[in-house]
């Protein structure tokens, strides 16, 4: 129940973030809807394609499509009010990031992949929706340039495999991984932490 | 027979539209060929990947590759004459749009998907070749910005499911869906109908 | 043994070429790593998706991921020294191009595809990593614009099928195809050969 609620919250947050980016680019109604979809389900779709889990998940379960459509309609109607919820949106987005990462890890385990591949899958699930959104909007993906976004996913997924070594049930390791992603993302934004500059002047 | 003729016409029209866009961008010969391919088979390829129908259809049936190659050669040789056929090209493109939409719907039904997913698949089949073409040419996809292109696909695919409820054979519902796509597209262009402006000033 | 050594060299060369492009775009550390991955395994990934060979190859064999990570670290540390190895890099890249082309052809044969599709698969394997890299970096893919890059792949893959008709073992036809790719690429660059200009002034 809790799991589903968070999954839905993440889907909503990602969809709304897509609407905001698409409206900034002044796309038409169809463009806004598509960008919202892509932001929300793009990462999971790429993950499903890479491991051959087809038809991809949103085609088999209409919850995602319905959730996204409703979110888009509400976001367009209340776009002015949305700015008052910036902090909540960021929180949803971050929670979604944590959950989507661990969902990706889980799918990798189910497919019998090595831990390092599961970590990659988790990161792809959580962050590539935004990458595809930026490509469709003709931008260099923002996560390649300035935001700490994927690093918490990688470290959170890694934590899961470390926690799993302890004598605890898997659900705790799963929850621990989610919390690491969320915690690191919040800390990175609060203290404006960035990846080390690899360009020596 | 009729079905195949239309499928080929659609493939040709989409390939030629790819050649024209690629030449405008002054790509080299290889670039022009690839853009023509992608415009023509990109939507069907994405559809096949999403439902796990692999190898994708153009890899199993060489008709597509041969048709596209011949179209590209002719389009490059007669590029100057092409402008006199602008109206015919637009008509082929529109017919292709209608047919590709319903082909996508059919593939979704075969894969046991819900109607809403079949509608999405049909729209993807018909319109995402153009999206991939625009991404490769470093443009924001035109269908996200100003053209009514995907909306007729969605409504035509929807019509199929409504018509299917009537006591008629499936072939009629299929044909009806195609005609709705074509009709709406022609009307939209003739009367310059656009999606509602979601940006209040 | 020889086969594996070349495969690794190709992977390294493609990864390094990705690092150089990403650093020119001033992406952050994560961006550089992702672009290196995509350049190196993007073509093989698209090939595996198109023929339904999933999970894609780099997810099942960690050699690729490890090789790329080590290459990226070394490339970033020794980025200044890299320019003295420009010629060696170009050679690795060209060898990689030859090998990846024929690996793609082989996978197509295993999937029971027609020769023309195997040639397409080989070309995709060798050249689409670079295409995806350029899309992610918001450039029109360089191979569509000015470099002879894909043509040697096409002709090399074609040579394989011609050589295969001769009464020789398949390994020789395979090696012959690789050499044709490498030879044509070297000749094209040495004599600055380009695709014919299709734009009459």
PDB file of N, CA, C and O in Angstrom, chain A residues 4 13 33 43-44 71 82 95 99 128 137 146 150:
ATOM      1  N   UNK A   4       2.795   1.414  -3.212  1.00  0.00           N
ATOM      2  CA  UNK A   4       2.004   1.913  -4.340  1.00  0.00           C
ATOM      3  C   UNK A   4       1.818   3.420  -4.251  1.00  0.00           C
ATOM      4  O   UNK A   4       1.953   4.142  -5.238  1.00  0.00           O
ATOM      5  N   UNK A  13       4.899  13.376  -9.749  1.00  0.00           N
ATOM      6  CA  UNK A  13       5.920  14.424  -9.675  1.00  0.00           C
ATOM      7  C   UNK A  13       6.701  14.521 -10.975  1.00  0.00           C
ATOM      8  O   UNK A  13       6.953  15.618 -11.487  1.00  0.00           O
ATOM      9  N   UNK A  33       1.681  16.837 -23.339  1.00  0.00           N
ATOM     10  CA  UNK A  33       1.281  15.509 -22.863  1.00  0.00           C
ATOM     11  C   UNK A  33       2.398  14.487 -23.079  1.00  0.00           C
ATOM     12  O   UNK A  33       2.746  13.713 -22.181  1.00  0.00           O
ATOM     13  N   UNK A  43      12.335   6.387 -18.259  1.00  0.00           N
ATOM     14  CA  UNK A  43      13.380   5.602 -17.624  1.00  0.00           C
ATOM     15  C   UNK A  43      12.992   4.140 -17.483  1.00  0.00           C
ATOM     16  O   UNK A  43      13.770   3.244 -17.799  1.00  0.00           O
ATOM     17  N   UNK A  44      11.776   3.905 -17.023  1.00  0.00           N
ATOM     18  CA  UNK A  44      11.301   2.529 -16.869  1.00  0.00           C
ATOM     19  C   UNK A  44      11.172   1.815 -18.207  1.00  0.00           C
ATOM     20  O   UNK A  44      11.416   0.605 -18.299  1.00  0.00           O
ATOM     21  N   UNK A  71      -2.670  13.990 -14.017  1.00  0.00           N
ATOM     22  CA  UNK A  71      -1.673  14.960 -13.537  1.00  0.00           C
ATOM     23  C   UNK A  71      -1.469  16.086 -14.535  1.00  0.00           C
ATOM     24  O   UNK A  71      -1.357  17.261 -14.156  1.00  0.00           O
ATOM     25  N   UNK A  82       0.969  26.157  -9.167  1.00  0.00           N
ATOM     26  CA  UNK A  82       2.049  25.179  -9.000  1.00  0.00           C
ATOM     27  C   UNK A  82       3.286  25.786  -8.343  1.00  0.00           C
ATOM     28  O   UNK A  82       3.991  25.111  -7.599  1.00  0.00           O
ATOM     29  N   UNK A  95      11.523  11.739  -3.813  1.00  0.00           N
ATOM     30  CA  UNK A  95      11.000  10.452  -3.353  1.00  0.00           C
ATOM     31  C   UNK A  95      10.860   9.504  -4.549  1.00  0.00           C
ATOM     32  O   UNK A  95      11.238   8.332  -4.490  1.00  0.00           O
ATOM     33  N   UNK A  99      12.550   5.782  -5.081  1.00  0.00           N
ATOM     34  CA  UNK A  99      11.795   4.568  -5.328  1.00  0.00           C
ATOM     35  C   UNK A  99      12.107   3.970  -6.691  1.00  0.00           C
ATOM     36  O   UNK A  99      12.351   2.760  -6.810  1.00  0.00           O
ATOM     37  N   UNK A 128      16.686   8.446 -16.558  1.00  0.00           N
ATOM     38  CA  UNK A 128      16.677   8.608 -18.007  1.00  0.00           C
ATOM     39  C   UNK A 128      15.379   9.167 -18.577  1.00  0.00           C
ATOM     40  O   UNK A 128      15.350   9.603 -19.728  1.00  0.00           O
ATOM     41  N   UNK A 137      13.326  18.045 -26.093  1.00  0.00           N
ATOM     42  CA  UNK A 137      13.223  19.510 -26.037  1.00  0.00           C
ATOM     43  C   UNK A 137      14.469  20.185 -26.594  1.00  0.00           C
ATOM     44  O   UNK A 137      14.641  21.395 -26.466  1.00  0.00           O
ATOM     45  N   UNK A 146      24.964  19.955 -14.708  1.00  0.00           N
ATOM     46  CA  UNK A 146      25.204  20.685 -13.477  1.00  0.00           C
ATOM     47  C   UNK A 146      24.521  20.139 -12.240  1.00  0.00           C
ATOM     48  O   UNK A 146      24.812  20.563 -11.152  1.00  0.00           O
ATOM     49  N   UNK A 150      22.144  11.806 -10.707  1.00  0.00           N
ATOM     50  CA  UNK A 150      22.352  10.371 -10.879  1.00  0.00           C
ATOM     51  C   UNK A 150      23.227   9.794  -9.767  1.00  0.00           C
ATOM     52  O   UNK A 150      23.085   8.631  -9.413  1.00  0.00           O
TER      53      UNK A 150
END
